[in-house]
Structures are given as C-alpha cells and as structure tokens.
C-alpha cells in the first residue's frame, strides 16, 4: 500500500465489482483505515452504482479501482469519466484491469494501449503502466494479463474558466514623417529653428483670416485649406482684417510655389 502514496488524513475511494472476494475487500479497507487514520475517510463503491453516487466533484485524494485481490474489473469509458470527475485536481488514480496481449476486435477486453488511451480521454494525464501480472499465480495465459496503470488529474477542474491576462503593447509611431502631398491641404508648425531657417521668410501682414477666433496654443497646428492658399497667393493687400493684433506671415518656398500661413500673435 505504501506504493500508492496514501497518508494520514486523505480521502480514499475503493471501487469494486461482483468479482471482488468479500474477505479481500474487507482486508483492503482495514489497511486503508490504518494508513489514513481517524482524520481520513474511506469510501467503498460498487462499480455498477458509481454513476448514481452522490459524490461531488473533486471529492477524493486517491482512487483505487480493480485492486481488490482476485478482482477482474473492467472499466467502461463512462466509469473512467466519473472517476476523473470525483478525483481532486493533481491527484492520482490507481487501476488494475485484465487486458489482451493481442488485438481482438470482438473482445470486450481492451489492450493495454487502448486502456491508456481511454484514461487519457477521460481527462487524466501522465498515464503510465506500472506493472504486469498473470491472471493467477499458478498459470500465465497466452492472451490475458493484468496491467496496473496510474493517471493524474489535471490541476484544474474540468469545465472551469479563468480570465487570461494579455499584455498588449502599443505600436510606436514611425520615426520618419510621411511625405507631404502637394495636392492636399498644407499643415505647418512654427518652431524656434524655423526662425533661423533661410528658406523661411517672416513678413509683417495686416491680413489675418482667423480674426475673432481663440488664440493659438503653443505647438498648435493650423490647417489651411486650398481656398486660404489661393487667397494668399493673390497678394496680402486684402484690406485690414486684424487691425488690433500684431500679425506675422510665414512663407515657405516649396517646389517653386509660395504658401502663406498667418500666425496671430495676440
């Protein structure tokens, strides 16, 4: 029993069937009582009644099925799924079942590989064979042997959900500014470096198309439409519009054309 890792305080279930000798079953339960102590719990379940049991999910630390000496228990897919349901996450099932040594499609007895696959499909992981035994100590049959297998339940309950934490990084803006489309409206900003740029001319002007609008904030971009540019190219002599403000006009020589941006310094 020490090979199963059973210790004091654990909840252990024993699954048996009609092939299990009564005295052998009683002897196994007595051993479990010694190992688990008064703080532990032992549950003895007939395999034919297991699906109707009232056990809640994740009820047992260890489940032993088919391990009663002399048993020839066969486990259906439904029984394996129920065992996985009542087993606690991260805990183990120990199972023993007679298996075929050769594939026989007409037999109800599975091969060891099919039994391992059935355990995996039930929701268990780390499924592996522990040992092989003959059906009886006196005789080794050619086609049938006992195999003892273990499997562990996943560390979360089936059907449970958890919120995923995703780390989303913002894309950095490109360092290279896109080329200005001459056909589009021109967007200009005025900085201290522009004051020293030989290609820029600062001209006093009495014409301001932004009279009566709120004052510009530092670094604010001003968008000029094609009509503004057309009026500017016709000449600054359009009459006094911003007579109460000091006005500047920024001229950019771009591709042979001159564009004007009125900057109101209020």
XYZ file of N, CA and C in Angstrom:
798
model
N 0.810 -1.212 0.000
C 0.000 0.000 0.000
C 0.844 1.262 0.000
N 2.063 1.172 0.507
C 2.915 2.352 0.554
C 3.246 2.861 -0.834
N 3.177 1.991 -1.863
C 3.485 2.392 -3.228
C 2.455 3.385 -3.770
N 1.271 3.399 -3.200
C 0.235 4.311 -3.671
C 0.357 5.700 -3.045
N 1.249 5.870 -2.119
C 1.458 7.187 -1.511
C 0.339 7.631 -0.600
N -0.407 6.688 -0.032
C -1.523 7.039 0.850
C -0.978 7.444 2.213
N -1.488 8.548 2.750
C -1.023 9.053 4.041
C -2.201 9.464 4.911
N -1.916 9.805 6.146
C -2.959 10.139 7.120
C -3.754 11.368 6.661
N -5.053 11.330 6.888
C -5.917 12.462 6.586
C -6.457 12.492 5.174
N -6.050 11.562 4.320
C -6.510 11.577 2.935
C -7.871 10.899 2.797
N -8.587 11.301 1.743
C -9.869 10.693 1.394
C -9.616 9.714 0.255
N -9.931 8.435 0.484
C -9.619 7.378 -0.479
C -10.901 6.638 -0.840
N -11.093 6.382 -2.145
C -12.230 5.600 -2.627
C -11.730 4.272 -3.176
N -12.450 3.195 -2.858
C -12.151 1.866 -3.377
C -13.313 1.435 -4.251
N -13.038 1.135 -5.514
C -14.069 0.690 -6.452
C -13.927 -0.821 -6.651
N -15.025 -1.545 -6.462
C -15.017 -2.999 -6.585
C -16.188 -3.446 -7.456
N -16.198 -4.723 -7.843
C -17.320 -5.274 -8.587
C -17.654 -6.663 -8.048
N -18.551 -7.350 -8.699
C -19.022 -8.643 -8.197
C -17.938 -9.709 -8.201
N -16.853 -9.475 -8.952
C -15.773 -10.457 -8.962
C -14.846 -10.319 -7.752
N -15.016 -9.252 -6.961
C -14.120 -8.996 -5.838
C -14.500 -9.889 -4.647
N -13.582 -10.707 -4.158
C -13.868 -11.528 -2.967
C -14.136 -10.631 -1.749
N -15.147 -10.983 -0.960
C -15.550 -10.151 0.163
C -14.424 -10.014 1.182
N -13.760 -11.108 1.508
C -12.699 -11.066 2.519
C -11.527 -10.208 2.049
N -11.199 -10.291 0.771
C -10.114 -9.472 0.232
C -10.483 -7.996 0.260
N -11.743 -7.688 -0.011
C -12.209 -6.300 0.035
C -12.124 -5.759 1.457
N -12.572 -6.550 2.423
C -12.521 -6.131 3.825
C -11.080 -5.923 4.267
N -10.178 -6.808 3.846
C -8.780 -6.666 4.224
C -8.161 -5.383 3.665
N -8.524 -5.010 2.435
C -8.018 -3.777 1.837
C -8.522 -2.545 2.579
N -9.793 -2.560 2.941
C -10.366 -1.416 3.655
C -9.712 -1.261 5.032
N -9.436 -2.369 5.705
C -8.779 -2.308 7.018
C -7.379 -1.680 6.897
N -6.650 -2.036 5.841
C -5.323 -1.452 5.634
C -5.412 0.052 5.374
N -6.431 0.440 4.615
C -6.616 1.866 4.321
C -6.958 2.661 5.584
N -7.705 2.053 6.487
C -8.073 2.734 7.720
C -6.842 3.028 8.561
N -5.902 2.085 8.563
C -4.658 2.300 9.301
C -3.842 3.423 8.664
N -3.776 3.459 7.338
C -2.954 4.449 6.636
C -3.546 5.856 6.719
N -4.844 5.987 6.591
C -5.476 7.311 6.570
C -5.768 7.846 7.966
N -5.909 6.953 8.969
C -6.155 7.401 10.338
C -7.575 7.889 10.536
N -7.820 8.420 11.720
C -9.164 8.883 12.058
C -9.561 10.144 11.293
N -8.578 10.926 10.865
C -8.886 12.161 10.132
C -9.194 11.900 8.658
N -8.840 10.744 8.161
C -9.102 10.412 6.772
C -10.490 9.824 6.588
N -10.789 9.491 5.337
C -12.096 8.909 5.032
C -11.940 7.837 3.966
N -12.650 6.731 4.130
C -12.641 5.638 3.164
C -14.046 5.469 2.607
N -14.152 5.332 1.308
C -15.442 5.120 0.664
C -15.334 3.891 -0.222
N -16.242 2.939 -0.042
C -16.248 1.702 -0.817
C -17.413 1.774 -1.788
N -17.117 1.725 -3.101
C -18.129 1.930 -4.141
C -18.188 0.738 -5.085
N -19.408 0.205 -5.274
C -19.617 -0.813 -6.295
C -19.590 -0.135 -7.663
N -18.856 -0.712 -8.601
C -18.675 -0.069 -9.900
C -19.995 0.119 -10.642
N -20.965 -0.746 -10.384
C -22.256 -0.646 -11.070
C -23.126 0.470 -10.501
N -22.786 0.960 -9.314
C -23.546 2.034 -8.679
C -22.797 3.366 -8.668
N -21.604 3.363 -9.216
C -20.767 4.561 -9.127
C -21.387 5.755 -9.845
N -22.004 5.514 -10.985
C -22.599 6.614 -11.753
C -23.795 7.234 -11.038
N -24.416 6.479 -10.122
C -25.553 7.009 -9.364
C -25.151 7.557 -7.998
N -23.865 7.570 -7.712
C -23.410 8.047 -6.401
C -23.607 9.556 -6.293
N -23.662 10.012 -5.051
C -23.906 11.441 -4.810
C -22.614 12.203 -4.536
N -21.497 11.648 -4.958
C -20.213 12.303 -4.695
C -20.093 13.590 -5.511
N -19.604 14.630 -4.878
C -19.374 15.888 -5.568
C -18.068 15.824 -6.344
N -17.879 16.781 -7.208
C -16.617 16.876 -7.944
C -15.453 17.062 -6.965
N -14.323 16.466 -7.316
C -13.090 16.625 -6.542
C -13.278 16.209 -5.088
N -13.767 14.993 -4.891
C -14.042 14.505 -3.534
C -12.908 13.688 -2.934
N -12.049 13.073 -3.775
C -11.080 12.103 -3.252
C -9.648 12.455 -3.658
N -8.729 12.139 -2.721
C -7.300 12.336 -2.992
C -6.735 11.192 -3.826
N -7.202 9.979 -3.563
C -6.719 8.798 -4.277
C -7.907 7.869 -4.513
N -7.951 7.267 -5.711
C -8.982 6.281 -6.029
C -8.287 4.996 -6.453
N -8.696 3.883 -5.830
C -8.188 2.564 -6.159
C -9.320 1.780 -6.805
N -9.116 1.311 -8.014
C -10.164 0.588 -8.727
C -9.605 -0.709 -9.308
N -10.308 -1.821 -9.022
C -9.882 -3.126 -9.515
C -8.702 -3.705 -8.765
N -8.330 -3.097 -7.638
C -7.139 -3.523 -6.908
C -7.447 -4.505 -5.775
N -8.707 -4.855 -5.597
C -9.036 -5.898 -4.625
C -8.496 -7.232 -5.152
N -7.760 -7.917 -4.331
C -7.123 -9.157 -4.754
C -8.167 -10.142 -5.273
N -7.974 -10.635 -6.482
C -8.896 -11.593 -7.089
C -9.927 -10.945 -7.995
N -9.942 -9.605 -8.115
C -10.922 -8.919 -8.969
C -10.510 -8.982 -10.435
N -11.509 -8.989 -11.300
C -11.283 -8.907 -12.763
C -12.141 -7.766 -13.313
N -12.006 -6.594 -12.720
C -12.858 -5.451 -13.035
C -12.519 -4.886 -14.411
N -13.569 -4.632 -15.193
C -13.429 -3.956 -16.491
C -14.037 -2.564 -16.368
N -13.351 -1.571 -16.910
C -13.767 -0.172 -16.764
C -14.262 0.368 -18.104
N -15.510 0.815 -18.109
C -16.056 1.441 -19.316
C -15.609 2.897 -19.386
N -15.846 3.520 -20.544
C -15.487 4.935 -20.703
C -16.267 5.809 -19.736
N -17.546 5.464 -19.477
C -18.369 6.255 -18.547
C -17.834 6.166 -17.128
N -17.387 4.969 -16.725
C -16.840 4.801 -15.376
C -15.548 5.589 -15.221
N -14.689 5.557 -16.221
C -13.423 6.305 -16.145
C -13.679 7.807 -16.085
N -14.676 8.282 -16.813
C -15.016 9.707 -16.771
C -15.542 10.103 -15.397
N -16.347 9.245 -14.790
C -16.873 9.531 -13.455
C -15.746 9.516 -12.412
N -14.826 8.584 -12.547
C -13.682 8.537 -11.635
C -12.869 9.831 -11.737
N -12.653 10.296 -12.967
C -11.913 11.545 -13.153
C -12.664 12.726 -12.553
N -13.988 12.692 -12.598
C -14.795 13.792 -12.056
C -14.665 13.906 -10.542
N -14.702 12.780 -9.838
C -14.683 12.823 -8.371
C -13.261 12.846 -7.805
N -12.268 12.732 -8.662
C -10.875 12.822 -8.227
C -10.469 14.289 -8.124
N -9.712 14.628 -7.110
C -9.289 16.011 -6.918
C -8.200 16.389 -7.925
N -8.156 17.652 -8.343
C -7.113 18.093 -9.282
C -5.711 17.817 -8.745
N -4.871 17.263 -9.598
C -3.497 16.969 -9.234
C -3.308 15.645 -8.518
N -4.402 14.899 -8.238
C -4.308 13.632 -7.507
C -4.396 12.449 -8.465
N -4.208 11.222 -7.892
C -3.972 10.047 -8.740
C -5.040 8.961 -8.621
N -5.229 8.272 -9.736
C -5.997 7.040 -9.812
C -5.027 5.886 -10.002
N -5.264 4.787 -9.255
C -4.526 3.545 -9.459
C -5.534 2.485 -9.859
N -5.281 1.848 -10.986
C -6.268 0.955 -11.594
C -5.589 -0.335 -12.031
N -6.331 -1.438 -11.865
C -5.843 -2.728 -12.372
C -6.963 -3.386 -13.170
N -6.605 -3.922 -14.347
C -7.615 -4.493 -15.237
C -6.966 -5.571 -16.097
N -7.680 -6.644 -16.374
C -7.149 -7.650 -17.313
C -7.176 -7.097 -18.738
N -6.113 -7.323 -19.496
C -6.003 -6.797 -20.857
C -5.566 -7.904 -21.801
N -5.887 -7.673 -23.072
C -5.466 -8.594 -24.123
C -4.014 -8.304 -24.506
N -3.256 -9.349 -24.758
C -1.894 -9.163 -25.262
C -1.867 -9.069 -26.777
N -2.989 -9.410 -27.426
C -3.121 -9.301 -28.881
C -4.458 -8.638 -29.180
N -4.531 -7.913 -30.269
C -5.741 -7.186 -30.636
C -6.820 -8.158 -31.066
N -8.015 -8.007 -30.455
C -9.169 -8.815 -30.823
C -10.378 -7.882 -30.851
N -10.835 -7.523 -32.032
C -11.915 -6.554 -32.169
C -13.243 -7.045 -31.600
N -13.397 -8.360 -31.442
C -14.650 -8.915 -30.930
C -14.642 -9.086 -29.413
N -13.550 -8.764 -28.782
C -13.435 -8.955 -27.335
C -13.784 -7.680 -26.589
N -14.438 -7.842 -25.428
C -14.730 -6.698 -24.562
C -13.502 -6.257 -23.779
N -12.500 -7.102 -23.739
C -11.269 -6.795 -23.018
C -10.369 -5.937 -23.899
N -9.879 -4.857 -23.342
C -9.043 -3.919 -24.107
C -7.583 -4.354 -24.063
N -6.815 -3.842 -24.997
C -5.368 -3.962 -24.896
C -4.858 -2.880 -23.939
N -3.621 -3.012 -23.500
C -3.060 -2.031 -22.566
C -3.011 -0.639 -23.190
N -2.694 -0.560 -24.462
C -2.605 0.747 -25.119
C -3.984 1.395 -25.224
N -5.023 0.587 -25.512
C -6.372 1.136 -25.579
C -6.864 1.574 -24.208
N -6.488 0.848 -23.178
C -6.861 1.242 -21.824
C -6.196 2.559 -21.445
N -4.940 2.737 -21.797
C -4.239 4.005 -21.532
C -4.891 5.150 -22.302
N -5.298 4.888 -23.534
C -5.965 5.925 -24.328
C -7.302 6.306 -23.710
N -8.036 5.306 -23.203
C -9.325 5.583 -22.570
C -9.141 6.437 -21.317
N -8.109 6.201 -20.557
C -7.821 7.012 -19.368
C -7.487 8.450 -19.757
N -6.738 8.604 -20.822
C -6.385 9.949 -21.289
C -7.620 10.704 -21.759
N -8.502 10.014 -22.492
C -9.717 10.645 -22.982
C -10.669 11.006 -21.839
N -10.572 10.320 -20.728
C -11.430 10.628 -19.580
C -11.015 11.913 -18.874
N -9.809 12.410 -19.181
C -9.359 13.659 -18.573
C -8.133 13.529 -17.707
N -7.488 12.366 -17.709
C -6.292 12.160 -16.896
C -5.039 12.386 -17.739
N -3.959 12.727 -17.069
C -2.687 12.920 -17.754
C -1.621 12.065 -17.060
N -0.439 12.036 -17.642
C 0.687 11.240 -17.112
C 0.268 9.790 -16.889
N -0.504 9.258 -17.840
C -0.956 7.870 -17.757
C 0.216 6.952 -18.100
N 0.468 5.989 -17.237
C 1.583 5.069 -17.500
C 1.317 3.716 -16.851
N 1.907 2.693 -17.444
C 1.802 1.331 -16.909
C 2.818 1.155 -15.781
N 2.358 0.571 -14.682
C 3.240 0.340 -13.546
C 3.808 -1.073 -13.531
N 2.949 -2.064 -13.743
C 3.430 -3.450 -13.729
C 2.413 -4.374 -14.386
N 2.921 -5.550 -14.778
C 2.090 -6.597 -15.367
C 2.060 -7.785 -14.415
N 0.902 -8.466 -14.361
C 0.765 -9.646 -13.502
C -0.016 -10.722 -14.253
N 0.249 -11.982 -13.959
C -0.582 -13.054 -14.538
C -1.967 -13.051 -13.884
N -2.935 -13.624 -14.561
C -4.284 -13.686 -14.012
C -4.326 -14.469 -12.709
N -3.569 -15.542 -12.629
C -3.486 -16.328 -11.392
C -2.021 -16.636 -11.131
N -1.643 -16.809 -9.886
C -0.240 -17.136 -9.597
C 0.209 -18.462 -10.193
N -0.712 -19.359 -10.415
C -0.327 -20.693 -10.888
C -0.146 -20.771 -12.397
N -0.765 -19.847 -13.142
C -0.802 -20.022 -14.600
C -0.699 -18.683 -15.313
N 0.061 -18.637 -16.359
C 0.162 -17.457 -17.203
C -0.519 -17.765 -18.531
N -1.644 -17.078 -18.800
C -2.367 -17.312 -20.047
C -1.680 -16.590 -21.195
N -1.862 -17.096 -22.381
C -1.191 -16.533 -23.543
C -1.753 -15.169 -23.934
N -3.065 -14.979 -23.752
C -3.703 -13.777 -24.289
C -4.095 -12.759 -23.225
N -4.269 -13.123 -21.973
C -4.747 -12.217 -20.936
C -3.723 -12.059 -19.821
N -3.532 -10.812 -19.443
C -2.663 -10.471 -18.322
C -3.297 -9.314 -17.561
N -2.917 -9.143 -16.289
C -3.305 -7.957 -15.540
C -2.286 -6.849 -15.797
N -2.781 -5.644 -15.947
C -1.884 -4.494 -16.020
C -2.338 -3.473 -14.979
N -1.386 -2.926 -14.287
C -1.672 -1.881 -13.286
C -1.228 -0.539 -13.862
N -2.145 0.418 -13.876
C -1.916 1.710 -14.532
C -2.236 2.836 -13.561
N -1.541 3.925 -13.689
C -1.834 5.118 -12.902
C -2.026 6.319 -13.823
N -2.815 7.259 -13.353
C -3.039 8.506 -14.092
C -3.335 9.619 -13.115
N -3.004 10.839 -13.494
C -3.183 12.004 -12.613
C -4.166 12.979 -13.245
N -5.012 13.545 -12.393
C -5.965 14.535 -12.885
C -5.265 15.863 -13.105
N -5.734 16.620 -14.078
C -5.179 17.948 -14.342
C -5.331 18.839 -13.117
N -4.534 19.893 -13.043
C -4.531 20.761 -11.874
C -5.661 21.783 -11.869
N -6.699 21.552 -12.642
C -7.878 22.407 -12.619
C -9.093 21.539 -12.893
N -10.241 22.028 -12.473
C -11.473 21.268 -12.640
C -11.955 21.353 -14.074
N -12.471 20.276 -14.611
C -12.993 20.273 -15.981
C -14.177 21.226 -16.083
N -14.173 22.034 -17.111
C -15.246 22.999 -17.304
C -15.026 24.313 -16.590
N -13.938 24.415 -15.802
C -13.666 25.668 -15.107
C -13.112 26.690 -16.088
N -13.194 27.956 -15.715
C -12.713 29.023 -16.586
C -11.864 29.984 -15.778
N -10.970 30.663 -16.457
C -10.094 31.636 -15.822
C -9.814 32.752 -16.809
N -9.782 33.971 -16.298
C -9.540 35.118 -17.165
C -8.072 35.174 -17.559
N -7.839 35.333 -18.843
C -6.478 35.431 -19.357
C -5.998 36.878 -19.271
N -4.772 37.057 -18.807
C -4.171 38.381 -18.750
C -3.273 38.563 -19.971
N -3.688 39.424 -20.864
C -2.950 39.648 -22.097
C -2.135 40.925 -21.989
N -0.900 40.861 -22.407
C -0.026 42.033 -22.413
C -0.006 42.604 -23.822
N -0.661 43.741 -23.985
C -0.764 44.373 -25.305
C 0.090 45.640 -25.301
N 1.081 45.682 -26.154
C 1.959 46.847 -26.253
C 1.508 47.722 -27.408
N 1.505 49.011 -27.156
C 1.118 49.948 -28.204
C 2.229 50.071 -29.240
N 1.831 50.155 -30.478
C 2.810 50.318 -31.552
C 3.368 51.735 -31.508
N 4.682 51.824 -31.567
C 5.323 53.129 -31.566
C 5.099 53.820 -32.911
N 4.959 55.109 -32.852
C 4.745 55.870 -34.079
C 6.014 55.862 -34.916
N 5.905 55.842 -36.206
C 7.099 55.804 -37.052
C 7.947 57.054 -36.864
N 9.279 56.852 -36.854
C 10.200 57.958 -36.646
C 10.315 58.843 -37.887
N 10.068 58.266 -39.064
C 10.165 59.028 -40.305
C 8.793 59.599 -40.648
N 8.727 60.900 -40.795
C 7.462 61.547 -41.122
C 7.097 61.285 -42.575
N 5.836 61.059 -42.858
C 5.432 60.813 -44.249
C 5.596 62.068 -45.104
N 5.824 61.853 -46.377
C 5.994 62.977 -47.293
C 4.685 63.753 -47.436
N 4.818 65.053 -47.594
C 3.643 65.917 -47.733
C 3.131 65.856 -49.160
N 1.843 65.608 -49.295
C 1.217 65.570 -50.609
C 0.917 67.006 -51.045
N 1.527 67.496 -52.114
C 1.295 68.886 -52.528
C -0.161 69.177 -52.856
N -0.910 68.132 -53.256
C -2.300 68.365 -53.621
C -3.207 68.497 -52.410
N -2.712 68.030 -51.240
C -3.536 68.088 -50.027
C -3.363 69.436 -49.352
N -4.220 69.692 -48.356
C -4.080 70.924 -47.568
C -2.762 70.887 -46.821
N -2.091 72.036 -46.722
C -0.762 72.104 -46.114
C -0.888 72.312 -44.606
N -0.057 71.568 -43.869
C -0.062 71.640 -42.406
C 1.299 72.119 -41.954
N 1.318 73.233 -41.202
C 2.588 73.849 -40.825
C 2.627 74.068 -39.321
N 3.834 73.990 -38.769
C 4.081 74.402 -37.388
C 5.308 75.296 -37.380
N 5.353 76.200 -36.444
C 6.443 77.158 -36.344
C 7.220 76.892 -35.062
N 8.507 76.660 -35.181
C 9.363 76.418 -34.027
C 10.502 77.428 -34.029
N 11.330 77.358 -32.968
C 12.456 78.285 -32.864
C 13.453 78.070 -33.987
N 13.593 76.812 -34.443
C 14.529 76.530 -35.536
C 14.094 77.176 -36.839
N 12.753 77.316 -37.016
C 12.260 77.922 -38.246
C 12.680 79.380 -38.355
N 12.889 80.020 -37.183
C 13.283 81.436 -37.203
C 14.647 81.622 -37.847
N 15.500 80.575 -37.785
C 16.854 80.673 -38.320
C 16.982 79.992 -39.682
N 15.872 79.496 -40.202
C 15.883 78.801 -41.491
C 15.836 79.820 -42.620
N 16.861 79.770 -43.519
C 16.940 80.741 -44.618
C 15.806 80.577 -45.614
N 15.167 79.376 -45.632
C 14.092 79.164 -46.593
C 12.763 79.715 -46.105
N 12.726 80.251 -44.867
C 11.505 80.799 -44.300
C 11.616 82.321 -44.230
N 10.589 83.035 -44.628
C 10.535 84.492 -44.565
C 9.415 84.908 -43.636
N 9.738 85.765 -42.654
C 8.731 86.325 -41.759
C 8.386 87.724 -42.252
N 7.117 87.929 -42.555
C 6.686 89.188 -43.160
C 5.565 89.771 -42.331
N 5.655 91.103 -42.061
C 4.539 91.784 -41.393
C 3.333 91.769 -42.318
N 2.172 91.531 -41.748
C 0.967 91.484 -42.559
C -0.208 92.008 -41.767
N -1.112 92.685 -42.501
C -2.347 93.170 -41.874
C -3.522 92.264 -42.182
N -3.267 91.132 -42.884
C -4.358 90.261 -43.313
C -4.356 88.993 -42.461
N -5.375 88.767 -41.667
C -5.459 87.569 -40.820
C -6.836 86.932 -40.995
N -6.925 85.757 -41.591
C -8.227 85.108 -41.779
C -8.784 84.485 -40.509
N -8.062 84.617 -39.369
C -8.509 83.987 -38.115
C -8.963 85.020 -37.094
N -9.387 86.194 -37.582
C -9.870 87.232 -36.688
C -11.104 86.750 -35.926
N -11.122 87.008 -34.616
C -12.261 86.634 -33.796
C -12.205 85.213 -33.274
N -11.228 84.388 -33.694
C -11.102 83.015 -33.212
C -10.226 82.988 -31.965
N -10.329 81.930 -31.123
C -9.485 81.847 -29.917
C -8.015 81.857 -30.276
N -7.197 82.381 -29.367
C -5.766 82.446 -29.617
C -5.159 81.061 -29.747
N -4.106 80.959 -30.571
C -3.434 79.684 -30.759
C -2.644 79.307 -29.519
N -2.616 78.007 -29.224
C -1.819 77.499 -28.116
C -0.434 77.147 -28.621
N 0.578 77.142 -27.719
C 1.940 76.778 -28.154
C 1.966 75.376 -28.738
N 2.569 75.252 -29.919
C 2.683 73.953 -30.577
C 1.461 73.530 -31.349
N 0.414 74.386 -31.366
C -0.819 74.015 -32.053
C -0.618 74.070 -33.566
N -1.173 73.074 -34.280
C -1.061 73.016 -35.729
C -2.254 73.721 -36.354
N -1.982 74.451 -37.417
C -3.019 75.208 -38.115
C -3.181 74.604 -39.506
N -4.410 74.274 -39.869
C -4.692 73.674 -41.160
C -5.252 74.718 -42.118
N -4.571 74.882 -43.238
C -5.017 75.838 -44.257
C -5.671 75.083 -45.405
N -6.816 75.516 -45.801
C -7.490 74.892 -46.932
C -6.953 75.447 -48.241
N -7.342 74.845 -49.342
C -6.884 75.314 -50.657
C -7.348 76.734 -50.926
N -8.528 77.102 -50.399
C -9.030 78.470 -50.629
C -8.165 79.491 -49.921
N -7.691 79.153 -48.685
C -6.790 80.051 -47.974
C -5.499 80.250 -48.751
N -4.965 79.143 -49.299
C -3.716 79.245 -50.031
C -3.899 80.063 -51.308
N -5.049 79.886 -51.958
C -5.316 80.632 -53.187
C -5.412 82.127 -52.906
N -6.093 82.496 -51.807
C -6.209 83.905 -51.448
C -4.855 84.492 -51.107
N -4.015 83.656 -50.439
C -2.705 84.170 -50.040
C -1.828 84.420 -51.250
N -1.957 83.560 -52.288
C -1.111 83.719 -53.461
C -1.509 84.939 -54.293
N -2.742 85.414 -54.099
C -3.162 86.575 -54.859
C -2.570 87.864 -54.304
N -2.077 87.823 -53.064
C -1.427 89.003 -52.511
C -1.995 89.356 -51.168
N -1.204 89.970 -50.312
C -1.638 90.286 -48.952
C -2.510 91.523 -48.875
N -2.696 92.234 -49.963
C -3.424 93.500 -49.898
C -4.920 93.263 -50.022
N -5.519 92.751 -48.907
C -6.949 92.464 -48.914
C -7.679 93.315 -47.894
N -7.056 94.405 -47.487
C -7.720 95.269 -46.522
C -7.392 94.884 -45.104
N -7.544 95.786 -44.168
C -7.246 95.493 -42.758
C -8.295 94.558 -42.174
N -7.836 93.370 -41.721
C -8.733 92.398 -41.092
C -8.433 92.277 -39.607
N -7.159 92.256 -39.224
C -6.760 92.106 -37.818
C -6.015 93.360 -37.393
N -6.695 94.469 -37.390
C -6.027 95.731 -37.128
C -5.564 95.864 -35.692
N -6.128 95.071 -34.765
C -5.780 95.222 -33.356
C -4.700 94.254 -32.923
N -4.142 93.432 -33.827
C -3.148 92.439 -33.429
C -1.883 92.593 -34.244
N -0.772 92.129 -33.631
C 0.484 92.074 -34.376
C 0.463 90.776 -35.177
N 0.578 90.864 -36.496
C 0.399 89.699 -37.353
C 1.687 89.368 -38.079
N 1.923 88.100 -38.227
C 3.085 87.626 -38.972
C 2.611 86.664 -40.045
N 3.317 86.611 -41.136
C 3.010 85.668 -42.211
C 4.255 84.841 -42.485
N 4.107 83.475 -42.466
C 5.224 82.571 -42.721
C 5.138 82.077 -44.163
N 6.195 82.351 -44.918
C 6.222 81.949 -46.318
C 7.184 80.786 -46.485
N 6.724 79.705 -47.111
C 7.584 78.564 -47.377
C 7.738 78.416 -48.881
N 8.987 78.389 -49.314
C 9.264 78.198 -50.739
C 9.345 76.700 -50.991
N 8.276 76.126 -51.530
C 8.195 74.677 -51.694
C 7.878 74.358 -53.153
N 8.845 73.747 -53.828
C 8.620 73.335 -55.211
C 8.289 74.486 -56.137
N 8.872 75.675 -55.853
C 8.640 76.810 -56.732
C 7.407 77.607 -56.384
N 6.583 77.166 -55.431
C 5.386 77.903 -55.040
C 5.558 78.476 -53.655
N 4.847 79.551 -53.389
C 4.910 80.191 -52.075
C 3.567 80.028 -51.388
N 3.592 79.497 -50.178
C 2.398 79.335 -49.374
C 2.526 80.213 -48.142
N 1.418 80.800 -47.680
C 1.431 81.729 -46.552
C 0.633 81.153 -45.408
N 1.203 81.230 -44.220
C 0.493 80.829 -43.004
C 0.464 82.011 -42.071
N -0.753 82.489 -41.784
C -0.902 83.618 -40.886
C -0.815 83.134 -39.434
N 0.041 83.741 -38.670
C 0.193 83.458 -37.243
C -0.194 84.698 -36.483
N -1.231 84.617 -35.672
C -1.689 85.766 -34.906
C -0.996 85.787 -33.559
N -0.237 86.795 -33.301
C 0.412 86.954 -32.008
C -0.394 87.990 -31.245
N -1.306 87.508 -30.368
C -2.251 88.399 -29.692
C -1.664 88.939 -28.406
